[in-house]
Amino acid sequence: MLQKNEKLTSPTIQKDIVNCFSKEVIKSICDEISKDVFAILVDESSDVPIKEQIVIVLRYVDRLEIVKERFIGVVHMLDTFSLALKAVIDTVFSSNNFSAHYIHCFAHQLQLVVVVVAKKHDDAAEFFEQVTLVVTVVCGSCKRKNMIREMQKERVAAEIGICETEPGRGLNQDISLVRAGDTR
């Protein structure tokens, strides 16, 4: 029986409880995957205080042939070089008793090469800096967003009118600007 002062509201105790739940959920995911084939999805981003972090997700097909994606965790990183990423993946695998053959996604390798080349090329780097500034300015105001959206609607309507653009389901949808990043 809990005493009056034992309310389990201590941040340390709450963190321990969340960690226990997390381990149990990951264990059930591992049990469901068992020895089957799965893919690991790793993506990086920075959080609000601009700390590098990676998100780890497992993708697999269950016994009912349903594709599932399960979030495993967020890991703060000092850098996102390949050796650091490999070390984190190895740690996640070993702590969860995964055994896997690792095949790196060549499309992602190509994307990383393009990012590095774009950063090294002055004109490309300046272009992406300008795009980032435009997105920041436009997304900072609802009025500017609406103005851009209306201009886009008018442009698409005019192009459809002169048969320069085809109308159709899924075409010319309303989209929004997203802050630029290395993966966008």
mmCIF file with all atom_site columns, C-alpha atoms in Angstrom:
data_model
loop_
_atom_site.group_PDB
_atom_site.id
_atom_site.type_symbol
_atom_site.label_atom_id
_atom_site.label_alt_id
_atom_site.label_comp_id
_atom_site.label_asym_id
_atom_site.label_entity_id
_atom_site.label_seq_id
_atom_site.pdbx_PDB_ins_code
_atom_site.Cartn_x
_atom_site.Cartn_y
_atom_site.Cartn_z
_atom_site.occupancy
_atom_site.B_iso_or_equiv
_atom_site.pdbx_formal_charge
_atom_site.auth_seq_id
_atom_site.auth_comp_id
_atom_site.auth_asym_id
_atom_site.auth_atom_id
_atom_site.pdbx_PDB_model_num
ATOM 1   C CA . MET A 1 1   ? 0.000  0.000   0.000   1.00 0.00 ? 1   MET A CA 1
ATOM 2   C CA . LEU A 1 2   ? 1.299  3.442   -0.929  1.00 0.00 ? 2   LEU A CA 1
ATOM 3   C CA . GLN A 1 3   ? 1.891  5.975   1.775   1.00 0.00 ? 3   GLN A CA 1
ATOM 4   C CA . LYS A 1 4   ? 0.497  9.497   1.364   1.00 0.00 ? 4   LYS A CA 1
ATOM 5   C CA . ASN A 1 5   ? 3.828  10.907  0.185   1.00 0.00 ? 5   ASN A CA 1
ATOM 6   C CA . GLU A 1 6   ? 4.384  8.128   -2.391  1.00 0.00 ? 6   GLU A CA 1
ATOM 7   C CA . LYS A 1 7   ? 2.520  9.490   -5.420  1.00 0.00 ? 7   LYS A CA 1
ATOM 8   C CA . LEU A 1 8   ? 4.984  8.376   -8.113  1.00 0.00 ? 8   LEU A CA 1
ATOM 9   C CA . THR A 1 9   ? 5.207  11.947  -9.397  1.00 0.00 ? 9   THR A CA 1
ATOM 10  C CA . SER A 1 10  ? 8.965  12.196  -9.209  1.00 0.00 ? 10  SER A CA 1
ATOM 11  C CA . PRO A 1 11  ? 10.451 12.811  -12.685 1.00 0.00 ? 11  PRO A CA 1
ATOM 12  C CA . THR A 1 12  ? 12.985 10.057  -12.051 1.00 0.00 ? 12  THR A CA 1
ATOM 13  C CA . ILE A 1 13  ? 10.298 7.516   -11.168 1.00 0.00 ? 13  ILE A CA 1
ATOM 14  C CA . GLN A 1 14  ? 8.137  8.569   -14.127 1.00 0.00 ? 14  GLN A CA 1
ATOM 15  C CA . LYS A 1 15  ? 11.115 8.211   -16.459 1.00 0.00 ? 15  LYS A CA 1
ATOM 16  C CA . ASP A 1 16  ? 11.774 4.710   -15.078 1.00 0.00 ? 16  ASP A CA 1
ATOM 17  C CA . ILE A 1 17  ? 8.139  3.732   -15.642 1.00 0.00 ? 17  ILE A CA 1
ATOM 18  C CA . VAL A 1 18  ? 8.189  5.045   -19.226 1.00 0.00 ? 18  VAL A CA 1
ATOM 19  C CA . ASN A 1 19  ? 11.481 3.200   -19.891 1.00 0.00 ? 19  ASN A CA 1
ATOM 20  C CA . CYS A 1 20  ? 9.983  -0.048  -18.578 1.00 0.00 ? 20  CYS A CA 1
ATOM 21  C CA . PHE A 1 21  ? 6.938  0.342   -20.840 1.00 0.00 ? 21  PHE A CA 1
ATOM 22  C CA . SER A 1 22  ? 9.216  1.144   -23.761 1.00 0.00 ? 22  SER A CA 1
ATOM 23  C CA . LYS A 1 23  ? 11.286 -1.993  -23.210 1.00 0.00 ? 23  LYS A CA 1
ATOM 24  C CA . GLU A 1 24  ? 8.166  -4.145  -23.001 1.00 0.00 ? 24  GLU A CA 1
ATOM 25  C CA . VAL A 1 25  ? 6.714  -2.682  -26.207 1.00 0.00 ? 25  VAL A CA 1
ATOM 26  C CA . ILE A 1 26  ? 9.998  -3.149  -28.086 1.00 0.00 ? 26  ILE A CA 1
ATOM 27  C CA . LYS A 1 27  ? 10.251 -6.696  -26.732 1.00 0.00 ? 27  LYS A CA 1
ATOM 28  C CA . SER A 1 28  ? 6.751  -7.493  -28.062 1.00 0.00 ? 28  SER A CA 1
ATOM 29  C CA . ILE A 1 29  ? 7.727  -6.036  -31.464 1.00 0.00 ? 29  ILE A CA 1
ATOM 30  C CA . CYS A 1 30  ? 10.882 -8.162  -31.489 1.00 0.00 ? 30  CYS A CA 1
ATOM 31  C CA . ASP A 1 31  ? 8.841  -11.236 -30.584 1.00 0.00 ? 31  ASP A CA 1
ATOM 32  C CA . GLU A 1 32  ? 6.405  -10.496 -33.420 1.00 0.00 ? 32  GLU A CA 1
ATOM 33  C CA . ILE A 1 33  ? 9.241  -10.127 -35.937 1.00 0.00 ? 33  ILE A CA 1
ATOM 34  C CA . SER A 1 34  ? 11.058 -13.172 -34.555 1.00 0.00 ? 34  SER A CA 1
ATOM 35  C CA . LYS A 1 35  ? 13.523 -14.403 -37.194 1.00 0.00 ? 35  LYS A CA 1
ATOM 36  C CA . ASP A 1 36  ? 11.676 -12.871 -40.153 1.00 0.00 ? 36  ASP A CA 1
ATOM 37  C CA . VAL A 1 37  ? 13.013 -10.243 -42.528 1.00 0.00 ? 37  VAL A CA 1
ATOM 38  C CA . PHE A 1 38  ? 12.588 -6.593  -41.586 1.00 0.00 ? 38  PHE A CA 1
ATOM 39  C CA . ALA A 1 39  ? 13.841 -3.182  -42.631 1.00 0.00 ? 39  ALA A CA 1
ATOM 40  C CA . ILE A 1 40  ? 15.179 -0.483  -40.400 1.00 0.00 ? 40  ILE A CA 1
ATOM 41  C CA . LEU A 1 41  ? 14.317 3.111   -41.262 1.00 0.00 ? 41  LEU A CA 1
ATOM 42  C CA . VAL A 1 42  ? 16.623 5.739   -39.827 1.00 0.00 ? 42  VAL A CA 1
ATOM 43  C CA . ASP A 1 43  ? 16.122 9.440   -40.399 1.00 0.00 ? 43  ASP A CA 1
ATOM 44  C CA . GLU A 1 44  ? 17.805 12.416  -38.854 1.00 0.00 ? 44  GLU A CA 1
ATOM 45  C CA . SER A 1 45  ? 16.535 15.814  -37.883 1.00 0.00 ? 45  SER A CA 1
ATOM 46  C CA . SER A 1 46  ? 17.251 18.413  -35.280 1.00 0.00 ? 46  SER A CA 1
ATOM 47  C CA . ASP A 1 47  ? 14.956 19.188  -32.387 1.00 0.00 ? 47  ASP A CA 1
ATOM 48  C CA . VAL A 1 48  ? 14.000 22.609  -31.017 1.00 0.00 ? 48  VAL A CA 1
ATOM 49  C CA . PRO A 1 49  ? 17.346 23.334  -29.303 1.00 0.00 ? 49  PRO A CA 1
ATOM 50  C CA . ILE A 1 50  ? 19.022 22.208  -32.576 1.00 0.00 ? 50  ILE A CA 1
ATOM 51  C CA . LYS A 1 51  ? 20.382 18.923  -31.254 1.00 0.00 ? 51  LYS A CA 1
ATOM 52  C CA . GLU A 1 52  ? 20.968 16.251  -33.891 1.00 0.00 ? 52  GLU A CA 1
ATOM 53  C CA . GLN A 1 53  ? 18.753 13.231  -33.364 1.00 0.00 ? 53  GLN A CA 1
ATOM 54  C CA . ILE A 1 54  ? 17.786 10.146  -35.284 1.00 0.00 ? 54  ILE A CA 1
ATOM 55  C CA . VAL A 1 55  ? 14.501 8.302   -35.309 1.00 0.00 ? 55  VAL A CA 1
ATOM 56  C CA . ILE A 1 56  ? 14.511 4.524   -35.659 1.00 0.00 ? 56  ILE A CA 1
ATOM 57  C CA . VAL A 1 57  ? 11.551 2.627   -37.120 1.00 0.00 ? 57  VAL A CA 1
ATOM 58  C CA . LEU A 1 58  ? 11.234 -1.047  -38.017 1.00 0.00 ? 58  LEU A CA 1
ATOM 59  C CA . ARG A 1 59  ? 9.185  -2.112  -41.041 1.00 0.00 ? 59  ARG A CA 1
ATOM 60  C CA . TYR A 1 60  ? 8.066  -5.723  -41.415 1.00 0.00 ? 60  TYR A CA 1
ATOM 61  C CA . VAL A 1 61  ? 5.227  -7.931  -42.584 1.00 0.00 ? 61  VAL A CA 1
ATOM 62  C CA . ASP A 1 62  ? 3.332  -9.742  -39.844 1.00 0.00 ? 62  ASP A CA 1
ATOM 63  C CA . ARG A 1 63  ? 1.822  -13.242 -39.967 1.00 0.00 ? 63  ARG A CA 1
ATOM 64  C CA . LEU A 1 64  ? -1.397 -11.861 -41.524 1.00 0.00 ? 64  LEU A CA 1
ATOM 65  C CA . GLU A 1 65  ? 0.684  -10.309 -44.317 1.00 0.00 ? 65  GLU A CA 1
ATOM 66  C CA . ILE A 1 66  ? 0.045  -6.764  -43.080 1.00 0.00 ? 66  ILE A CA 1
ATOM 67  C CA . VAL A 1 67  ? 2.928  -4.307  -43.470 1.00 0.00 ? 67  VAL A CA 1
ATOM 68  C CA . LYS A 1 68  ? 3.699  -2.715  -40.132 1.00 0.00 ? 68  LYS A CA 1
ATOM 69  C CA . GLU A 1 69  ? 5.985  0.131   -39.162 1.00 0.00 ? 69  GLU A CA 1
ATOM 70  C CA . ARG A 1 70  ? 6.907  0.338   -35.508 1.00 0.00 ? 70  ARG A CA 1
ATOM 71  C CA . PHE A 1 71  ? 8.648  3.257   -33.842 1.00 0.00 ? 71  PHE A CA 1
ATOM 72  C CA . ILE A 1 72  ? 11.613 2.071   -31.788 1.00 0.00 ? 72  ILE A CA 1
ATOM 73  C CA . GLY A 1 73  ? 13.027 5.315   -30.450 1.00 0.00 ? 73  GLY A CA 1
ATOM 74  C CA . VAL A 1 74  ? 14.758 8.650   -30.787 1.00 0.00 ? 74  VAL A CA 1
ATOM 75  C CA . VAL A 1 75  ? 18.491 8.851   -30.159 1.00 0.00 ? 75  VAL A CA 1
ATOM 76  C CA . HIS A 1 76  ? 20.388 12.111  -29.730 1.00 0.00 ? 76  HIS A CA 1
ATOM 77  C CA . MET A 1 77  ? 23.580 12.160  -31.788 1.00 0.00 ? 77  MET A CA 1
ATOM 78  C CA . LEU A 1 78  ? 26.712 14.275  -31.649 1.00 0.00 ? 78  LEU A CA 1
ATOM 79  C CA . ASP A 1 79  ? 27.118 13.776  -35.390 1.00 0.00 ? 79  ASP A CA 1
ATOM 80  C CA . THR A 1 80  ? 25.404 11.860  -38.158 1.00 0.00 ? 80  THR A CA 1
ATOM 81  C CA . PHE A 1 81  ? 28.427 10.439  -39.930 1.00 0.00 ? 81  PHE A CA 1
ATOM 82  C CA . SER A 1 82  ? 28.051 6.872   -41.091 1.00 0.00 ? 82  SER A CA 1
ATOM 83  C CA . LEU A 1 83  ? 30.217 5.355   -38.337 1.00 0.00 ? 83  LEU A CA 1
ATOM 84  C CA . ALA A 1 84  ? 28.189 7.082   -35.614 1.00 0.00 ? 84  ALA A CA 1
ATOM 85  C CA . LEU A 1 85  ? 24.929 5.943   -37.223 1.00 0.00 ? 85  LEU A CA 1
ATOM 86  C CA . LYS A 1 86  ? 26.245 2.389   -37.536 1.00 0.00 ? 86  LYS A CA 1
ATOM 87  C CA . ALA A 1 87  ? 27.267 2.402   -33.871 1.00 0.00 ? 87  ALA A CA 1
ATOM 88  C CA . VAL A 1 88  ? 23.771 3.485   -32.797 1.00 0.00 ? 88  VAL A CA 1
ATOM 89  C CA . ILE A 1 89  ? 22.111 0.891   -35.028 1.00 0.00 ? 89  ILE A CA 1
ATOM 90  C CA . ASP A 1 90  ? 24.444 -1.800  -33.676 1.00 0.00 ? 90  ASP A CA 1
ATOM 91  C CA . THR A 1 91  ? 23.604 -0.750  -30.108 1.00 0.00 ? 91  THR A CA 1
ATOM 92  C CA . VAL A 1 92  ? 19.856 -0.866  -30.806 1.00 0.00 ? 92  VAL A CA 1
ATOM 93  C CA . PHE A 1 93  ? 20.213 -4.265  -32.485 1.00 0.00 ? 93  PHE A CA 1
ATOM 94  C CA . SER A 1 94  ? 22.321 -5.804  -29.729 1.00 0.00 ? 94  SER A CA 1
ATOM 95  C CA . SER A 1 95  ? 20.209 -4.403  -26.882 1.00 0.00 ? 95  SER A CA 1
ATOM 96  C CA . ASN A 1 96  ? 17.102 -5.920  -28.489 1.00 0.00 ? 96  ASN A CA 1
ATOM 97  C CA . ASN A 1 97  ? 18.712 -9.220  -29.533 1.00 0.00 ? 97  ASN A CA 1
ATOM 98  C CA . PHE A 1 98  ? 18.304 -8.566  -33.260 1.00 0.00 ? 98  PHE A CA 1
ATOM 99  C CA . SER A 1 99  ? 20.509 -10.409 -35.665 1.00 0.00 ? 99  SER A CA 1
ATOM 100 C CA . ALA A 1 100 ? 20.515 -9.031  -39.198 1.00 0.00 ? 100 ALA A CA 1
ATOM 101 C CA . HIS A 1 101 ? 22.479 -8.626  -42.373 1.00 0.00 ? 101 HIS A CA 1
ATOM 102 C CA . TYR A 1 102 ? 22.780 -4.936  -43.050 1.00 0.00 ? 102 TYR A CA 1
ATOM 103 C CA . ILE A 1 103 ? 22.386 -3.585  -46.591 1.00 0.00 ? 103 ILE A CA 1
ATOM 104 C CA . HIS A 1 104 ? 22.650 0.182   -46.905 1.00 0.00 ? 104 HIS A CA 1
ATOM 105 C CA . CYS A 1 105 ? 20.163 1.953   -49.158 1.00 0.00 ? 105 CYS A CA 1
ATOM 106 C CA . PHE A 1 106 ? 22.034 3.147   -52.244 1.00 0.00 ? 106 PHE A CA 1
ATOM 107 C CA . ALA A 1 107 ? 19.395 5.798   -52.958 1.00 0.00 ? 107 ALA A CA 1
ATOM 108 C CA . HIS A 1 108 ? 20.173 7.346   -49.577 1.00 0.00 ? 108 HIS A CA 1
ATOM 109 C CA . GLN A 1 109 ? 23.906 7.222   -50.315 1.00 0.00 ? 109 GLN A CA 1
ATOM 110 C CA . LEU A 1 110 ? 23.241 9.089   -53.549 1.00 0.00 ? 110 LEU A CA 1
ATOM 111 C CA . GLN A 1 111 ? 21.150 11.644  -51.689 1.00 0.00 ? 111 GLN A CA 1
ATOM 112 C CA . LEU A 1 112 ? 23.987 12.222  -49.213 1.00 0.00 ? 112 LEU A CA 1
ATOM 113 C CA . VAL A 1 113 ? 26.419 12.748  -52.104 1.00 0.00 ? 113 VAL A CA 1
ATOM 114 C CA . VAL A 1 114 ? 24.063 15.280  -53.697 1.00 0.00 ? 114 VAL A CA 1
ATOM 115 C CA . VAL A 1 115 ? 23.760 17.138  -50.365 1.00 0.00 ? 115 VAL A CA 1
ATOM 116 C CA . VAL A 1 116 ? 27.546 17.323  -49.957 1.00 0.00 ? 116 VAL A CA 1
ATOM 117 C CA . VAL A 1 117 ? 28.079 18.471  -53.551 1.00 0.00 ? 117 VAL A CA 1
ATOM 118 C CA . ALA A 1 118 ? 25.338 21.096  -53.225 1.00 0.00 ? 118 ALA A CA 1
ATOM 119 C CA . LYS A 1 119 ? 26.930 22.455  -50.045 1.00 0.00 ? 119 LYS A CA 1
ATOM 120 C CA . LYS A 1 120 ? 30.358 22.642  -51.693 1.00 0.00 ? 120 LYS A CA 1
ATOM 121 C CA . HIS A 1 121 ? 29.089 24.367  -54.851 1.00 0.00 ? 121 HIS A CA 1
ATOM 122 C CA . ASP A 1 122 ? 28.708 28.103  -54.073 1.00 0.00 ? 122 ASP A CA 1
ATOM 123 C CA . ASP A 1 123 ? 25.823 28.750  -56.483 1.00 0.00 ? 123 ASP A CA 1
ATOM 124 C CA . ALA A 1 124 ? 23.857 25.714  -55.287 1.00 0.00 ? 124 ALA A CA 1
ATOM 125 C CA . ALA A 1 125 ? 24.494 26.566  -51.626 1.00 0.00 ? 125 ALA A CA 1
ATOM 126 C CA . GLU A 1 126 ? 23.338 30.158  -52.217 1.00 0.00 ? 126 GLU A CA 1
ATOM 127 C CA . PHE A 1 127 ? 20.231 28.932  -54.066 1.00 0.00 ? 127 PHE A CA 1
ATOM 128 C CA . PHE A 1 128 ? 19.205 26.706  -51.154 1.00 0.00 ? 128 PHE A CA 1
ATOM 129 C CA . GLU A 1 129 ? 19.899 29.509  -48.670 1.00 0.00 ? 129 GLU A CA 1
ATOM 130 C CA . GLN A 1 130 ? 17.577 31.778  -50.682 1.00 0.00 ? 130 GLN A CA 1
ATOM 131 C CA . VAL A 1 131 ? 14.888 29.067  -50.806 1.00 0.00 ? 131 VAL A CA 1
ATOM 132 C CA . THR A 1 132 ? 15.163 28.693  -47.024 1.00 0.00 ? 132 THR A CA 1
ATOM 133 C CA . LEU A 1 133 ? 14.749 32.455  -46.573 1.00 0.00 ? 133 LEU A CA 1
ATOM 134 C CA . VAL A 1 134 ? 11.697 32.536  -48.860 1.00 0.00 ? 134 VAL A CA 1
ATOM 135 C CA . VAL A 1 135 ? 10.064 29.648  -47.013 1.00 0.00 ? 135 VAL A CA 1
ATOM 136 C CA . THR A 1 136 ? 10.802 31.307  -43.654 1.00 0.00 ? 136 THR A CA 1
ATOM 137 C CA . VAL A 1 137 ? 9.322  34.634  -44.759 1.00 0.00 ? 137 VAL A CA 1
ATOM 138 C CA . VAL A 1 138 ? 6.243  33.105  -46.426 1.00 0.00 ? 138 VAL A CA 1
ATOM 139 C CA . CYS A 1 139 ? 5.512  30.598  -43.655 1.00 0.00 ? 139 CYS A CA 1
ATOM 140 C CA . GLY A 1 140 ? 5.880  33.316  -41.012 1.00 0.00 ? 140 GLY A CA 1
ATOM 141 C CA . SER A 1 141 ? 2.597  34.923  -42.046 1.00 0.00 ? 141 SER A CA 1
ATOM 142 C CA . CYS A 1 142 ? -0.832 33.441  -42.702 1.00 0.00 ? 142 CYS A CA 1
ATOM 143 C CA . LYS A 1 143 ? -1.610 36.365  -45.011 1.00 0.00 ? 143 LYS A CA 1
ATOM 144 C CA . ARG A 1 144 ? 1.481  35.683  -47.134 1.00 0.00 ? 144 ARG A CA 1
ATOM 145 C CA . LYS A 1 145 ? 0.655  31.965  -47.248 1.00 0.00 ? 145 LYS A CA 1
ATOM 146 C CA . ASN A 1 146 ? -2.890 32.701  -48.425 1.00 0.00 ? 146 ASN A CA 1
ATOM 147 C CA . MET A 1 147 ? -1.617 35.200  -51.007 1.00 0.00 ? 147 MET A CA 1
ATOM 148 C CA . ILE A 1 148 ? 0.804  32.598  -52.452 1.00 0.00 ? 148 ILE A CA 1
ATOM 149 C CA . ARG A 1 149 ? -1.947 29.945  -52.412 1.00 0.00 ? 149 ARG A CA 1
ATOM 150 C CA . GLU A 1 150 ? -4.364 32.224  -54.298 1.00 0.00 ? 150 GLU A CA 1
ATOM 151 C CA . MET A 1 151 ? -1.697 33.142  -56.872 1.00 0.00 ? 151 MET A CA 1
ATOM 152 C CA . GLN A 1 152 ? -1.015 29.424  -57.412 1.00 0.00 ? 152 GLN A CA 1
ATOM 153 C CA . LYS A 1 153 ? -4.730 28.677  -57.868 1.00 0.00 ? 153 LYS A CA 1
ATOM 154 C CA . GLU A 1 154 ? -5.034 31.469  -60.441 1.00 0.00 ? 154 GLU A CA 1
ATOM 155 C CA . ARG A 1 155 ? -1.932 30.262  -62.307 1.00 0.00 ? 155 ARG A CA 1
ATOM 156 C CA . VAL A 1 156 ? -3.164 26.656  -62.432 1.00 0.00 ? 156 VAL A CA 1
ATOM 157 C CA . ALA A 1 157 ? -6.650 27.769  -63.558 1.00 0.00 ? 157 ALA A CA 1
ATOM 158 C CA . ALA A 1 158 ? -5.111 29.864  -66.342 1.00 0.00 ? 158 ALA A CA 1
ATOM 159 C CA . GLU A 1 159 ? -2.854 26.972  -67.453 1.00 0.00 ? 159 GLU A CA 1
ATOM 160 C CA . ILE A 1 160 ? -5.818 24.592  -67.498 1.00 0.00 ? 160 ILE A CA 1
ATOM 161 C CA . GLY A 1 161 ? -7.756 27.171  -69.532 1.00 0.00 ? 161 GLY A CA 1
ATOM 162 C CA . ILE A 1 162 ? -5.095 27.239  -72.266 1.00 0.00 ? 162 ILE A CA 1
ATOM 163 C CA . CYS A 1 163 ? -4.554 23.441  -72.115 1.00 0.00 ? 163 CYS A CA 1
ATOM 164 C CA . GLU A 1 164 ? -1.020 23.829  -70.765 1.00 0.00 ? 164 GLU A CA 1
ATOM 165 C CA . THR A 1 165 ? -1.840 21.809  -67.649 1.00 0.00 ? 165 THR A CA 1
ATOM 166 C CA . GLU A 1 166 ? -4.163 18.818  -67.396 1.00 0.00 ? 166 GLU A CA 1
ATOM 167 C CA . PRO A 1 167 ? -6.831 18.687  -64.712 1.00 0.00 ? 167 PRO A CA 1
ATOM 168 C CA . GLY A 1 168 ? -7.468 15.398  -62.996 1.00 0.00 ? 168 GLY A CA 1
ATOM 169 C CA . ARG A 1 169 ? -7.802 13.558  -59.760 1.00 0.00 ? 169 ARG A CA 1
ATOM 170 C CA . GLY A 1 170 ? -4.675 13.929  -57.662 1.00 0.00 ? 170 GLY A CA 1
ATOM 171 C CA . LEU A 1 171 ? -3.222 16.608  -59.941 1.00 0.00 ? 171 LEU A CA 1
ATOM 172 C CA . ASN A 1 172 ? -2.565 20.239  -59.001 1.00 0.00 ? 172 ASN A CA 1
ATOM 173 C CA . GLN A 1 173 ? -3.359 19.703  -55.348 1.00 0.00 ? 173 GLN A CA 1
ATOM 174 C CA . ASP A 1 174 ? -3.036 22.467  -52.784 1.00 0.00 ? 174 ASP A CA 1
ATOM 175 C CA . ILE A 1 175 ? 0.393  22.089  -51.199 1.00 0.00 ? 175 ILE A CA 1
ATOM 176 C CA . SER A 1 176 ? 2.297  23.973  -48.540 1.00 0.00 ? 176 SER A CA 1
ATOM 177 C CA . LEU A 1 177 ? 5.890  25.028  -48.211 1.00 0.00 ? 177 LEU A CA 1
ATOM 178 C CA . VAL A 1 178 ? 8.074  22.970  -45.912 1.00 0.00 ? 178 VAL A CA 1
ATOM 179 C CA . ARG A 1 179 ? 11.215 24.219  -44.258 1.00 0.00 ? 179 ARG A CA 1
ATOM 180 C CA . ALA A 1 180 ? 14.230 23.168  -46.225 1.00 0.00 ? 180 ALA A CA 1
ATOM 181 C CA . GLY A 1 181 ? 16.561 20.538  -44.803 1.00 0.00 ? 181 GLY A CA 1
ATOM 182 C CA . ASP A 1 182 ? 19.262 18.207  -46.087 1.00 0.00 ? 182 ASP A CA 1
ATOM 183 C CA . THR A 1 183 ? 16.651 15.569  -46.893 1.00 0.00 ? 183 THR A CA 1
ATOM 184 C CA . ARG A 1 184 ? 14.206 17.935  -48.627 1.00 0.00 ? 184 ARG A CA 1
#
